[in-house]
Tab-separated table of C-alpha atoms and ligand atoms in Angstrom:
chain	number	residue	atom	x	y	z
A	19	UNK	CA	15.392	-2.104	-40.098
A	20	UNK	CA	18.299	-4.310	-41.237
A	21	UNK	CA	17.652	-7.970	-41.231
A	22	UNK	CA	20.393	-10.698	-41.377
A	23	UNK	CA	20.276	-13.248	-44.180
A	24	UNK	CA	18.783	-15.828	-41.611
A	25	UNK	CA	16.075	-13.292	-40.780
A	26	UNK	CA	15.466	-12.562	-44.414
A	27	UNK	CA	14.858	-16.313	-44.916
A	28	UNK	CA	12.199	-16.316	-42.190
A	29	UNK	CA	10.667	-13.218	-43.756
A	30	UNK	CA	10.441	-15.132	-47.007
A	31	UNK	CA	8.634	-17.961	-45.406
A	32	UNK	CA	11.462	-20.533	-45.308
A	33	UNK	CA	10.662	-21.412	-41.686
A	34	UNK	CA	6.996	-21.813	-42.237
A	35	UNK	CA	3.992	-19.386	-41.777
A	36	UNK	CA	4.376	-19.098	-37.956
A	37	UNK	CA	7.901	-17.860	-38.072
A	38	UNK	CA	7.081	-15.677	-41.008
A	39	UNK	CA	4.177	-14.044	-39.123
A	40	UNK	CA	6.453	-13.628	-36.111
A	41	UNK	CA	9.272	-11.897	-37.905
A	42	UNK	CA	6.778	-9.722	-39.836
A	43	UNK	CA	5.342	-8.416	-36.475
A	44	UNK	CA	8.926	-7.809	-35.189
A	45	UNK	CA	10.013	-6.032	-38.361
A	46	UNK	CA	6.941	-3.900	-38.518
A	47	UNK	CA	7.477	-2.778	-34.944
A	48	UNK	CA	11.099	-2.123	-35.607
A	49	UNK	CA	10.255	0.033	-38.606
A	50	UNK	CA	7.505	1.993	-36.671
A	51	UNK	CA	9.927	2.740	-33.813
A	52	UNK	CA	13.030	3.249	-35.821
A	53	UNK	CA	14.991	0.245	-34.636
A	54	UNK	CA	18.306	-0.348	-36.416
A	55	UNK	CA	18.141	-4.195	-36.003
A	56	UNK	CA	16.866	-7.215	-34.030
A	57	UNK	CA	18.797	-8.059	-30.925
A	58	UNK	CA	19.000	-11.426	-29.038
A	59	UNK	CA	16.869	-11.638	-25.873
A	60	UNK	CA	17.178	-13.875	-22.775
A	61	UNK	CA	13.497	-14.420	-22.028
A	62	UNK	CA	9.886	-13.475	-22.666
A	63	UNK	CA	6.943	-13.013	-20.517
A	64	UNK	CA	3.717	-13.284	-22.467
A	65	UNK	CA	0.393	-11.483	-21.807
A	66	UNK	CA	-2.806	-12.355	-23.560
A	67	UNK	CA	-3.587	-15.417	-21.476
A	68	UNK	CA	-6.959	-14.864	-19.758
A	69	UNK	CA	-9.985	-15.958	-21.847
A	70	UNK	CA	-11.689	-12.939	-20.289
A	71	UNK	CA	-9.264	-10.591	-22.264
A	72	UNK	CA	-8.436	-12.532	-25.488
A	73	UNK	CA	-11.753	-14.366	-26.110
A	74	UNK	CA	-12.287	-16.744	-29.042
A	75	UNK	CA	-10.269	-14.571	-31.598
A	76	UNK	CA	-7.072	-14.815	-29.290
A	77	UNK	CA	-7.546	-18.553	-28.729
A	78	UNK	CA	-7.789	-19.090	-32.453
A	79	UNK	CA	-4.730	-16.986	-33.167
A	80	UNK	CA	-2.600	-18.887	-30.679
A	81	UNK	CA	-3.926	-22.316	-31.736
A	82	UNK	CA	-3.073	-21.720	-35.337
A	83	UNK	CA	0.596	-21.086	-34.576
A	84	UNK	CA	2.994	-24.060	-35.226
A	85	UNK	CA	6.461	-23.860	-33.846
A	86	UNK	CA	8.487	-23.739	-30.604
A	87	UNK	CA	9.767	-20.768	-28.603
A	88	UNK	CA	13.494	-20.484	-28.517
A	89	UNK	CA	14.055	-18.710	-25.220
A	90	UNK	CA	12.727	-19.287	-21.765
A	91	UNK	CA	9.102	-17.913	-21.933
A	92	UNK	CA	6.378	-17.721	-19.199
A	93	UNK	CA	2.794	-16.696	-19.257
A	94	UNK	CA	0.949	-13.945	-17.515
A	95	UNK	CA	-1.934	-14.762	-15.165
A	96	UNK	CA	-4.894	-16.598	-16.673
A	97	UNK	CA	-8.661	-15.962	-15.937
A	98	UNK	CA	-8.802	-18.542	-13.248
A	99	UNK	CA	-6.929	-20.840	-10.828
A	100	UNK	CA	-6.245	-23.792	-13.118
A	101	UNK	CA	-6.996	-26.334	-10.316
A	102	UNK	CA	-9.502	-24.581	-8.070
A	103	UNK	CA	-11.647	-22.728	-10.686
A	104	UNK	CA	-14.916	-24.102	-9.383
A	105	UNK	CA	-14.230	-22.632	-5.989
A	106	UNK	CA	-13.785	-19.284	-7.711
A	107	UNK	CA	-17.270	-19.586	-9.176
A	108	UNK	CA	-15.923	-19.930	-12.827
A	109	UNK	CA	-18.338	-21.617	-15.073
A	110	UNK	CA	-17.499	-24.856	-17.017
A	111	UNK	CA	-17.463	-23.222	-20.493
A	112	UNK	CA	-15.106	-20.468	-19.503
A	113	UNK	CA	-12.857	-23.116	-17.813
A	114	UNK	CA	-12.717	-25.216	-20.938
A	115	UNK	CA	-11.704	-22.280	-23.100
A	116	UNK	CA	-9.059	-21.254	-20.554
A	117	UNK	CA	-7.616	-24.653	-20.567
A	118	UNK	CA	-7.403	-24.686	-24.321
A	119	UNK	CA	-5.413	-21.411	-24.312
A	120	UNK	CA	-2.962	-22.881	-21.894
A	121	UNK	CA	-2.578	-26.059	-23.846
A	122	UNK	CA	-2.074	-23.961	-27.073
A	123	UNK	CA	0.746	-22.084	-25.365
A	124	UNK	CA	2.276	-25.375	-24.063
A	125	UNK	CA	2.351	-26.663	-27.610
A	126	UNK	CA	4.537	-23.796	-28.549
A	127	UNK	CA	6.944	-24.634	-25.719
A	128	UNK	CA	5.952	-21.855	-23.388
A	129	UNK	CA	6.286	-22.663	-19.539
A	130	UNK	CA	2.642	-22.590	-18.405
A	131	UNK	CA	3.128	-21.010	-14.953
A	132	UNK	CA	0.830	-18.057	-15.163
A	133	UNK	CA	2.337	-15.257	-13.198
A	134	UNK	CA	3.136	-11.436	-13.254
A	135	UNK	CA	6.100	-12.072	-11.006
A	136	UNK	CA	8.096	-14.513	-13.050
A	137	UNK	CA	11.301	-13.286	-11.451
A	138	UNK	CA	10.081	-14.988	-8.195
A	139	UNK	CA	9.836	-18.385	-9.905
A	140	UNK	CA	12.868	-18.681	-12.268
A	141	UNK	CA	16.462	-17.408	-12.018
A	142	UNK	CA	17.202	-17.806	-15.674
A	143	UNK	CA	14.947	-15.100	-17.048
A	144	UNK	CA	16.582	-11.749	-16.483
A	145	UNK	CA	19.838	-10.345	-14.851
A	146	UNK	CA	21.315	-6.857	-14.968
A	147	UNK	CA	21.838	-5.630	-18.397
A	148	UNK	CA	19.939	-8.470	-20.217
A	149	UNK	CA	17.561	-7.680	-23.045
A	150	UNK	CA	14.220	-9.246	-22.611
A	151	UNK	CA	10.666	-8.995	-24.108
A	152	UNK	CA	8.074	-8.860	-21.289
A	153	UNK	CA	4.570	-7.734	-21.552
A	154	UNK	CA	2.819	-7.405	-18.189
A	155	UNK	CA	3.251	-3.882	-17.134
A	156	UNK	CA	4.383	-4.440	-13.470
A	157	UNK	CA	6.780	-7.170	-14.548
A	158	UNK	CA	8.257	-4.796	-17.199
A	159	UNK	CA	8.621	-2.137	-14.508
A	160	UNK	CA	10.287	-4.593	-12.117
A	161	UNK	CA	12.599	-5.951	-14.866
A	162	UNK	CA	13.728	-2.501	-16.078
A	163	UNK	CA	13.863	-0.784	-12.682
A	164	UNK	CA	14.837	-3.181	-9.905
A	165	UNK	CA	16.636	-5.951	-11.897
A	166	UNK	CA	18.247	-3.445	-14.538
A	167	UNK	CA	17.349	-5.718	-17.407
A	168	UNK	CA	16.002	-3.983	-20.619
A	169	UNK	CA	12.470	-4.383	-22.085
A	170	UNK	CA	9.935	-2.356	-23.926
A	171	UNK	CA	6.220	-2.486	-23.150
A	172	UNK	CA	5.460	-5.570	-25.340
A	173	UNK	CA	2.042	-6.589	-26.237
A	174	UNK	CA	1.173	-10.338	-26.143
A	175	UNK	CA	1.697	-10.920	-29.908
A	176	UNK	CA	4.980	-9.098	-29.954
A	177	UNK	CA	6.303	-10.998	-27.004
A	178	UNK	CA	5.244	-14.246	-28.416
A	179	UNK	CA	6.826	-13.306	-31.748
A	180	UNK	CA	10.093	-12.451	-29.858
A	181	UNK	CA	9.821	-15.857	-28.144
A	182	UNK	CA	9.592	-17.722	-31.441
A	183	UNK	CA	12.443	-15.834	-33.065
A	184	UNK	CA	14.551	-15.197	-29.980
A	185	UNK	CA	15.038	-11.535	-30.790
A	186	UNK	CA	13.357	-8.072	-30.370
A	187	UNK	CA	13.724	-4.783	-32.138
A	188	UNK	CA	16.425	-2.503	-30.802
A	189	UNK	CA	14.657	0.572	-29.673
A	190	UNK	CA	13.186	2.311	-26.627
A	191	UNK	CA	14.411	0.881	-23.334
A	192	UNK	CA	16.958	-1.269	-24.898
A	193	UNK	CA	18.998	1.876	-25.531
A	194	UNK	CA	21.061	3.799	-22.940
A	195	UNK	CA	19.756	7.174	-24.113
A	196	UNK	CA	16.124	6.373	-23.237
A	197	UNK	CA	16.840	5.110	-19.686
A	198	UNK	CA	17.919	8.394	-17.968
A	199	UNK	CA	15.457	9.969	-15.543
A	200	UNK	CA	13.736	13.125	-16.710
A	201	UNK	CA	11.903	14.112	-13.522
A	202	UNK	CA	12.848	13.995	-9.845
A	203	UNK	CA	10.217	12.987	-7.407
A	204	UNK	CA	10.929	13.971	-3.856
A	205	UNK	CA	8.827	12.098	-1.259
A	206	UNK	CA	8.468	13.803	2.074
A	207	UNK	CA	6.613	11.255	4.259
A	208	UNK	CA	8.083	7.956	5.444
A	209	UNK	CA	6.206	5.138	3.709
A	210	UNK	CA	5.428	1.556	4.303
A	211	UNK	CA	3.318	-1.257	2.890
A	212	UNK	CA	0.360	-0.057	0.815
A	213	UNK	CA	1.761	3.546	0.917
A	214	UNK	CA	4.045	2.594	-1.989
A	215	UNK	CA	0.969	1.658	-4.032
A	216	UNK	CA	-0.542	4.964	-3.096
A	217	UNK	CA	2.616	6.799	-4.152
A	218	UNK	CA	2.733	4.905	-7.502
A	219	UNK	CA	-0.977	5.709	-8.049
A	220	UNK	CA	-0.383	9.479	-7.629
A	221	UNK	CA	3.051	9.605	-9.446
A	222	UNK	CA	1.747	7.717	-12.494
A	223	UNK	CA	-1.128	10.030	-12.871
A	224	UNK	CA	1.202	13.031	-12.586
A	225	UNK	CA	4.040	11.883	-14.927
A	226	UNK	CA	2.369	9.639	-17.546
A	227	UNK	CA	5.134	7.681	-19.280
A	228	UNK	CA	8.183	9.702	-18.120
A	229	UNK	CA	11.163	8.055	-16.450
A	230	UNK	CA	11.341	9.377	-12.836
A	231	UNK	CA	14.021	9.193	-10.132
A	232	UNK	CA	12.614	9.040	-6.649
A	233	UNK	CA	14.326	10.512	-3.591
A	234	UNK	CA	12.624	8.603	-0.799
A	235	UNK	CA	12.629	9.206	2.898
A	236	UNK	CA	12.200	5.503	3.814
A	237	UNK	CA	13.886	2.216	2.675
A	238	UNK	CA	11.354	0.067	0.680
A	239	UNK	CA	11.605	-3.673	0.553
A	240	UNK	CA	11.724	-5.149	-2.972
A	241	UNK	CA	7.990	-6.062	-2.626
A	242	UNK	CA	7.221	-2.477	-1.881
A	243	UNK	CA	9.174	-1.393	-5.009
A	244	UNK	CA	7.197	-4.014	-6.974
A	245	UNK	CA	4.004	-2.440	-5.739
A	246	UNK	CA	5.290	1.163	-6.524
A	247	UNK	CA	6.184	0.157	-10.098
A	248	UNK	CA	2.843	-1.723	-10.640
A	249	UNK	CA	0.811	1.311	-9.536
A	250	UNK	CA	2.793	3.726	-11.632
A	251	UNK	CA	2.487	1.484	-14.772
A	252	UNK	CA	-1.338	1.288	-14.300
A	253	UNK	CA	-2.177	4.845	-13.278
A	254	UNK	CA	0.410	6.310	-15.965
A	255	UNK	CA	2.271	4.073	-18.294
A	256	UNK	CA	5.763	4.250	-16.507
A	257	UNK	CA	8.034	1.371	-17.637
A	258	UNK	CA	11.177	2.376	-15.813
A	259	UNK	CA	11.928	4.270	-12.719
A	260	UNK	CA	14.971	4.775	-10.474
A	261	UNK	CA	15.203	5.201	-6.736
A	262	UNK	CA	18.287	7.033	-5.377
A	263	UNK	CA	20.596	4.805	-3.438
A	264	UNK	CA	18.536	1.667	-4.307
A	265	UNK	CA	17.993	0.755	-7.937
A	266	UNK	CA	20.987	-0.376	-9.875
A	267	UNK	CA	21.076	2.400	-12.601
A	268	UNK	CA	20.205	5.269	-10.231
A	269	UNK	CA	23.732	6.513	-9.693
A	270	UNK	CA	24.539	6.442	-13.289
A	271	UNK	CA	22.782	9.685	-14.312
A	272	UNK	CA	22.741	13.375	-13.387
A	273	UNK	CA	19.656	14.468	-11.338
A	274	UNK	CA	17.023	15.974	-13.832
A	275	UNK	CA	16.068	19.759	-13.382
A	276	UNK	CA	12.312	18.995	-13.318
A	277	UNK	CA	11.112	18.216	-9.902
A	278	UNK	CA	7.906	17.474	-7.967
A	279	UNK	CA	7.381	16.912	-4.212
A	280	UNK	CA	4.831	14.462	-2.838
A	281	UNK	CA	3.529	15.296	0.547
A	282	UNK	CA	1.892	13.121	3.318
A	283	UNK	CA	-1.573	14.512	2.651
A	284	UNK	CA	-1.463	13.385	-0.978
A	285	UNK	CA	-0.625	9.829	0.074
A	286	UNK	CA	-3.475	9.895	2.570
A	287	UNK	CA	-5.999	11.187	0.151
A	288	UNK	CA	-5.640	7.873	-1.827
A	289	UNK	CA	-7.094	5.991	1.093
A	290	UNK	CA	-10.892	5.966	1.137
A	291	UNK	CA	-13.284	4.291	3.528
A	292	UNK	CA	-15.929	1.790	2.372
A	293	UNK	CA	-17.557	-1.532	3.175
A	294	UNK	CA	-15.921	-4.232	1.110
A	295	UNK	CA	-17.445	-7.699	0.129
A	296	UNK	CA	-14.092	-8.871	-1.194
A	297	UNK	CA	-10.690	-8.276	0.157
A	298	UNK	CA	-8.035	-9.252	-2.276
A	299	UNK	CA	-4.152	-9.395	-1.929
A	300	UNK	CA	-1.524	-10.252	-4.455
A	301	UNK	CA	-1.465	-7.557	-7.054
A	302	UNK	CA	1.293	-8.159	-8.215
A	303	UNK	CA	1.309	-11.831	-7.183
A	304	UNK	CA	2.321	-12.341	-3.589
A	305	UNK	CA	5.926	-13.256	-2.663
A	306	UNK	CA	6.856	-15.736	0.025
A	307	UNK	CA	7.600	-12.738	2.309
A	308	UNK	CA	4.201	-11.209	1.642
A	309	UNK	CA	2.449	-14.631	2.387
A	310	UNK	CA	4.375	-14.777	5.595
A	311	UNK	CA	3.241	-11.361	6.652
A	312	UNK	CA	-0.300	-12.228	5.853
A	313	UNK	CA	-0.075	-15.609	7.689
A	314	UNK	CA	1.093	-13.545	10.760
A	315	UNK	CA	-1.732	-11.040	10.485
A	316	UNK	CA	-4.302	-13.906	10.092
A	317	UNK	CA	-2.927	-15.898	13.058
A	318	UNK	CA	-5.768	-17.103	15.252
A	319	UNK	CA	-8.360	-15.134	13.305
A	320	UNK	CA	-11.466	-16.210	11.215
A	321	UNK	CA	-12.319	-14.027	8.277
A	322	UNK	CA	-16.069	-13.105	7.924
A	323	UNK	CA	-15.800	-11.956	4.408
A	324	UNK	CA	-14.404	-13.386	1.138
A	325	UNK	CA	-10.576	-13.007	1.183
A	326	UNK	CA	-8.373	-13.894	-1.818
A	327	UNK	CA	-4.679	-13.997	-1.830
A	328	UNK	CA	-3.222	-14.334	-5.342
A	329	UNK	CA	0.226	-15.810	-5.973
A	330	UNK	CA	1.998	-18.092	-8.427
A	331	UNK	CA	1.607	-21.842	-8.117
A	332	UNK	CA	5.391	-22.173	-7.727
A	333	UNK	CA	5.310	-19.945	-4.611
A	334	UNK	CA	2.198	-21.828	-3.321
A	335	UNK	CA	3.940	-25.090	-3.806
A	336	UNK	CA	7.106	-24.088	-2.081
A	337	UNK	CA	5.249	-23.208	1.212
A	338	UNK	CA	2.588	-25.756	2.167
A	339	UNK	CA	2.877	-25.019	5.808
A	340	UNK	CA	2.413	-21.274	5.203
A	341	UNK	CA	-0.579	-21.889	3.018
A	342	UNK	CA	-2.152	-24.122	5.646
A	343	UNK	CA	-1.737	-21.283	8.283
A	344	UNK	CA	-3.374	-18.798	5.903
A	345	UNK	CA	-6.303	-21.143	4.877
A	346	UNK	CA	-7.011	-21.996	8.539
A	347	UNK	CA	-8.449	-18.449	8.789
A	348	UNK	CA	-10.910	-19.106	5.956
A	349	UNK	CA	-8.816	-16.895	3.452
A	350	UNK	CA	-8.414	-18.452	-0.015
A	351	UNK	CA	-5.077	-18.676	-1.807
A	352	UNK	CA	-5.587	-18.749	-5.528
A	353	UNK	CA	-2.808	-19.356	-8.144
A	354	UNK	CA	-2.369	-18.709	-11.813
A	355	UNK	CA	-4.829	-15.797	-11.826
A	356	UNK	CA	-5.689	-12.581	-10.123
A	357	UNK	CA	-8.576	-10.342	-8.939
A	358	UNK	CA	-8.269	-8.237	-12.115
A	359	UNK	CA	-7.966	-10.692	-14.888
A	360	UNK	CA	-10.465	-13.213	-13.687
A	361	UNK	CA	-14.135	-12.693	-14.225
A	362	UNK	CA	-14.728	-14.236	-10.797
A	363	UNK	CA	-14.394	-10.793	-9.038
A	364	UNK	CA	-17.068	-9.200	-11.210
A	365	UNK	CA	-19.820	-10.564	-8.835
A	366	UNK	CA	-18.616	-8.475	-5.953
A	367	UNK	CA	-19.611	-4.815	-5.366
A	368	UNK	CA	-16.540	-3.431	-3.521
A	369	UNK	CA	-13.032	-4.698	-3.503
A	370	UNK	CA	-10.557	-3.698	-0.704
A	371	UNK	CA	-6.969	-3.953	-1.795
A	372	UNK	CA	-3.498	-3.133	-0.479
A	373	UNK	CA	-2.295	-2.503	-4.099
A	374	UNK	CA	-2.331	0.697	-6.101
A	375	UNK	CA	-2.518	-1.156	-9.348
A	376	UNK	CA	-5.610	-3.133	-8.298
A	377	UNK	CA	-7.095	0.101	-7.026
A	378	UNK	CA	-6.891	1.612	-10.490
A	379	UNK	CA	-7.928	-1.460	-12.507
A	380	UNK	CA	-10.653	-3.095	-10.536
A	381	UNK	CA	-13.288	-0.484	-11.380
A	382	UNK	CA	-12.381	-0.285	-15.136
A	383	UNK	CA	-11.771	-3.907	-15.798
A	384	UNK	CA	-14.114	-5.706	-13.343
A	385	UNK	CA	-16.764	-3.096	-12.733
A	386	UNK	CA	-16.127	-3.268	-9.065
A	387	UNK	CA	-15.626	-0.332	-6.677
A	388	UNK	CA	-12.170	-0.394	-5.153
A	389	UNK	CA	-10.718	1.008	-1.960
A	390	UNK	CA	-7.121	1.025	-0.780
A	391	UNK	CA	-6.118	0.062	2.716
A	392	UNK	CA	-3.002	-1.181	4.479
A	393	UNK	CA	-2.529	-4.951	4.732
A	394	UNK	CA	-3.329	-4.636	8.470
A	395	UNK	CA	-6.599	-2.740	7.867
A	396	UNK	CA	-7.513	-5.091	5.038
A	397	UNK	CA	-7.367	-8.019	7.584
A	398	UNK	CA	-9.363	-6.007	10.178
A	399	UNK	CA	-12.021	-5.425	7.563
A	400	UNK	CA	-12.014	-9.134	6.693
A	401	UNK	CA	-12.633	-10.164	10.282
A	402	UNK	CA	-15.437	-7.568	11.072
B	30	F3S	FE1	-0.520	-9.115	-11.683
B	30	F3S	FE2	-3.140	-9.128	-12.069
B	30	F3S	FE3	-2.072	-7.245	-10.602
B	30	F3S	S1	-1.535	-9.622	-13.653
B	30	F3S	S2	0.088	-7.004	-11.532
B	30	F3S	S3	-1.978	-9.301	-10.133
B	30	F3S	S4	-3.610	-6.867	-12.200
């Protein structure tokens, strides 16, 4: 991969060991994937934040870095609510390590909001056509598909390296030729709410990492598309999808010849019954609209089971009245973290979710059985 004279200087250690390591990582990736050069990026979103997933080795790696990021950069969810960690049942040792990780990122100039929906917090991260380096799979999917920005599936180290250098290798989804759909997915039933998570769950398993274009029979909200993309990224590894008549690049391409059809009974089969001891919302992190919907569903009710609603701290802080309405029911609103990346959910036996992504990940990453239900049915189960 071609490096400019300034990039060569970083490679030769003129900027110090942190920038040298960063550009070595980017150059190695560029060489592996056949990139011609590095291209400037507008922002990064950095995974590798929860102490549960990165452990002491990750903390040591980040703490050893000395430098500053040069583009707006934001973190993925951590392993706990940074304020209410005791309420989550997190122990003091874990909390201390988690705080050290956040401080280490802060010293590098990274914004320390921990969220997988950074696009709901800041306006300066990604617009149509922008190149970015994001690393949480649902955020990647949303950036590529709904916003029309361009990102590969970055790992934590490559996103952090991109943040320090302000560039990423030019390959994969940064290039027009890799963004066209290769499979048409016709969806027969009308969908709403958690059905989009169910659809993503099925579609991801069927198509792996292919780029699909959907022909839907209903009009999803942007939160429902967020849920569709998150589930597809989890059950397959879809990083970009198009929806006819909705997503910004859908009209740009010819329809592909390969086609599958999803029927109502396939969506219904994703829903299973069970008795949950945790009902968890907010995968990906709840938006203001989703919080409002939950507040309405919880109005005048008292939950009898543990109910978590995960969102970003910025969204929680924007809506104190809404949060009070939710908490009056006994449901808990947690920020900075989620039911999957926090060890706090591991003490439960069965998690009921309205998210196809959490449905897929909770058993593997938390050792908890998971069942999918609509938001309405989740609240009914919480109050039984
Ligand atoms: Fe976000 Fe956690 Fe789900 S990071 S997409 S809420 S698994």
